[in-house]
């Protein structure tokens, strides 16, 4: 059976933290606020694969009220979520991601991001789609206050 899940995450920018997306440190003046490393790409993909396999959501598996997850590497959380998906007899087949951000540009980092996600998910880099869009200057994203990420995952099982 083929199943589809949708994930979403957003974080505001803050000074004094690195910007981490899909496990990659992206040069920028600000990072993202969050309990973990605030990797919004990893968080959206985590929710997408969990949703596709009906295995809960990131907040249930890794609650921000638990100090064990403070400053956690979100790619490790994604790896654990992938294991939870596999425990339900499912296998990730493909993910598609849209990053909504004004700055910095994502293009120069796209291949490394896709490779990192593919490794964790156990799929090929060609099975990871990553696109970036601006918000055309509108809203909190357009003002450069933060980012949003949407992800769709296809799992089989």
GROMACS .gro file of C-alpha atoms in nm:
model
  157
    1UNK     CA    1   0.000   0.000   0.000
    2UNK     CA    2   0.123   0.350  -0.084
    3UNK     CA    3   0.059   0.614   0.182
    4UNK     CA    4   0.120   0.990   0.179
    5UNK     CA    5   0.193   1.223   0.471
    6UNK     CA    6   0.223   1.599   0.500
    7UNK     CA    7   0.454   1.785   0.737
    8UNK     CA    8   0.489   2.152   0.822
    9UNK     CA    9   0.716   2.353   1.048
   10UNK     CA   10   0.803   2.716   1.103
   11UNK     CA   11   1.056   2.892   1.325
   12UNK     CA   12   1.154   3.251   1.385
   13UNK     CA   13   1.507   3.377   1.337
   14UNK     CA   14   1.719   3.459   1.643
   15UNK     CA   15   2.071   3.588   1.688
   16UNK     CA   16   2.341   3.368   1.835
   17UNK     CA   17   2.244   3.034   1.682
   18UNK     CA   18   2.359   2.865   1.363
   19UNK     CA   19   2.110   2.818   1.081
   20UNK     CA   20   2.072   2.443   1.037
   21UNK     CA   21   1.856   2.304   0.756
   22UNK     CA   22   1.850   1.934   0.665
   23UNK     CA   23   2.150   1.885   0.891
   24UNK     CA   24   2.359   2.143   0.703
   25UNK     CA   25   2.492   2.459   0.864
   26UNK     CA   26   2.394   2.737   0.625
   27UNK     CA   27   2.591   3.065   0.648
   28UNK     CA   28   2.353   3.337   0.769
   29UNK     CA   29   2.337   3.617   1.023
   30UNK     CA   30   2.076   3.435   1.234
   31UNK     CA   31   1.970   3.083   1.326
   32UNK     CA   32   1.630   2.949   1.421
   33UNK     CA   33   1.470   2.954   1.765
   34UNK     CA   34   1.364   2.619   1.904
   35UNK     CA   35   1.400   2.360   2.179
   36UNK     CA   36   1.615   2.135   1.960
   37UNK     CA   37   1.856   2.264   1.694
   38UNK     CA   38   1.540   2.401   1.523
   39UNK     CA   39   1.609   2.232   1.188
   40UNK     CA   40   1.273   2.315   1.029
   41UNK     CA   41   1.342   2.095   0.725
   42UNK     CA   42   1.412   1.787   0.937
   43UNK     CA   43   1.106   1.864   1.150
   44UNK     CA   44   0.869   1.893   0.853
   45UNK     CA   45   1.005   1.572   0.697
   46UNK     CA   46   0.976   1.394   1.032
   47UNK     CA   47   0.609   1.485   1.058
   48UNK     CA   48   0.548   1.388   0.695
   49UNK     CA   49   0.690   1.036   0.733
   50UNK     CA   50   0.522   0.984   1.071
   51UNK     CA   51   0.191   1.100   0.929
   52UNK     CA   52   0.218   0.876   0.626
   53UNK     CA   53   0.265   0.571   0.848
   54UNK     CA   54   0.015   0.684   1.117
   55UNK     CA   55   0.298   0.678   1.372
   56UNK     CA   56   0.215   1.003   1.551
   57UNK     CA   57   0.396   1.332   1.520
   58UNK     CA   58   0.723   1.494   1.619
   59UNK     CA   59   0.574   1.656   1.929
   60UNK     CA   60   0.450   1.322   2.061
   61UNK     CA   61   0.777   1.137   2.001
   62UNK     CA   62   1.010   1.423   2.102
   63UNK     CA   63   0.814   1.670   2.319
   64UNK     CA   64   0.969   2.012   2.379
   65UNK     CA   65   0.880   1.971   2.748
   66UNK     CA   66   1.143   1.696   2.775
   67UNK     CA   67   1.494   1.823   2.850
   68UNK     CA   68   1.636   1.514   2.676
   69UNK     CA   69   1.557   1.683   2.344
   70UNK     CA   70   1.704   2.027   2.428
   71UNK     CA   71   1.950   2.123   2.151
   72UNK     CA   72   1.899   1.778   1.995
   73UNK     CA   73   2.028   1.712   1.646
   74UNK     CA   74   1.706   1.701   1.443
   75UNK     CA   75   1.858   1.468   1.186
   76UNK     CA   76   1.901   1.215   1.469
   77UNK     CA   77   1.535   1.267   1.556
   78UNK     CA   78   1.450   1.205   1.190
   79UNK     CA   79   1.654   0.883   1.202
   80UNK     CA   80   1.457   0.769   1.507
   81UNK     CA   81   1.131   0.857   1.334
   82UNK     CA   82   1.244   0.655   1.030
   83UNK     CA   83   1.297   0.360   1.265
   84UNK     CA   84   0.946   0.409   1.408
   85UNK     CA   85   0.807   0.407   1.054
   86UNK     CA   86   0.998   0.085   0.977
   87UNK     CA   87   0.866  -0.073   1.298
   88UNK     CA   88   0.517  -0.023   1.157
   89UNK     CA   89   0.616  -0.219   0.844
   90UNK     CA   90   0.657   0.090   0.625
   91UNK     CA   91   0.944   0.217   0.414
   92UNK     CA   92   1.003   0.575   0.301
   93UNK     CA   93   1.008   0.594  -0.077
   94UNK     CA   94   1.024   0.967  -0.153
   95UNK     CA   95   1.001   1.314   0.004
   96UNK     CA   96   0.933   1.654  -0.149
   97UNK     CA   97   1.012   1.971   0.044
   98UNK     CA   98   0.937   2.339  -0.006
   99UNK     CA   99   1.135   2.587   0.204
  100UNK     CA  100   0.978   2.932   0.225
  101UNK     CA  101   1.250   3.182   0.309
  102UNK     CA  102   1.360   3.525   0.190
  103UNK     CA  103   1.730   3.487   0.274
  104UNK     CA  104   1.970   3.310   0.254
  105UNK     CA  105   1.950   3.143  -0.085
  106UNK     CA  106   1.902   2.767  -0.060
  107UNK     CA  107   2.023   2.670  -0.410
  108UNK     CA  108   2.393   2.643  -0.323
  109UNK     CA  109   2.309   2.399  -0.040
  110UNK     CA  110   2.038   2.192  -0.208
  111UNK     CA  111   2.255   1.894  -0.312
  112UNK     CA  112   2.415   1.855   0.032
  113UNK     CA  113   2.075   1.885   0.200
  114UNK     CA  114   1.923   1.620  -0.029
  115UNK     CA  115   2.217   1.384   0.025
  116UNK     CA  116   2.196   1.419   0.404
  117UNK     CA  117   1.821   1.356   0.408
  118UNK     CA  118   1.854   1.061   0.169
  119UNK     CA  119   2.115   0.898   0.391
  120UNK     CA  120   1.897   0.924   0.701
  121UNK     CA  121   1.582   0.811   0.521
  122UNK     CA  122   1.750   0.521   0.341
  123UNK     CA  123   1.656   0.643  -0.007
  124UNK     CA  124   1.849   0.785  -0.301
  125UNK     CA  125   1.927   1.155  -0.336
  126UNK     CA  126   1.711   1.151  -0.648
  127UNK     CA  127   1.416   1.063  -0.426
  128UNK     CA  128   1.449   1.389  -0.230
  129UNK     CA  129   1.302   1.700  -0.390
  130UNK     CA  130   1.396   2.036  -0.239
  131UNK     CA  131   1.260   2.368  -0.360
  132UNK     CA  132   1.290   2.714  -0.210
  133UNK     CA  133   1.046   2.999  -0.252
  134UNK     CA  134   1.031   3.352  -0.118
  135UNK     CA  135   0.715   3.499   0.029
  136UNK     CA  136   0.747   3.805  -0.198
  137UNK     CA  137   0.805   4.033   0.099
  138UNK     CA  138   0.472   3.944   0.264
  139UNK     CA  139   0.415   3.841   0.626
  140UNK     CA  140   0.669   3.729   0.886
  141UNK     CA  141   0.867   3.536   0.624
  142UNK     CA  142   0.872   3.829   0.384
  143UNK     CA  143   0.997   4.056   0.661
  144UNK     CA  144   1.284   3.813   0.723
  145UNK     CA  145   1.159   3.717   1.070
  146UNK     CA  146   1.156   3.342   1.008
  147UNK     CA  147   1.096   3.054   0.772
  148UNK     CA  148   0.836   2.787   0.701
  149UNK     CA  149   0.881   2.443   0.551
  150UNK     CA  150   0.628   2.207   0.395
  151UNK     CA  151   0.706   1.843   0.321
  152UNK     CA  152   0.523   1.554   0.159
  153UNK     CA  153   0.640   1.196   0.206
  154UNK     CA  154   0.543   0.880   0.028
  155UNK     CA  155   0.583   0.557   0.220
  156UNK     CA  156   0.511   0.200   0.121
  157UNK     CA  157   0.386  -0.068   0.352
   0.00000   0.00000   0.00000
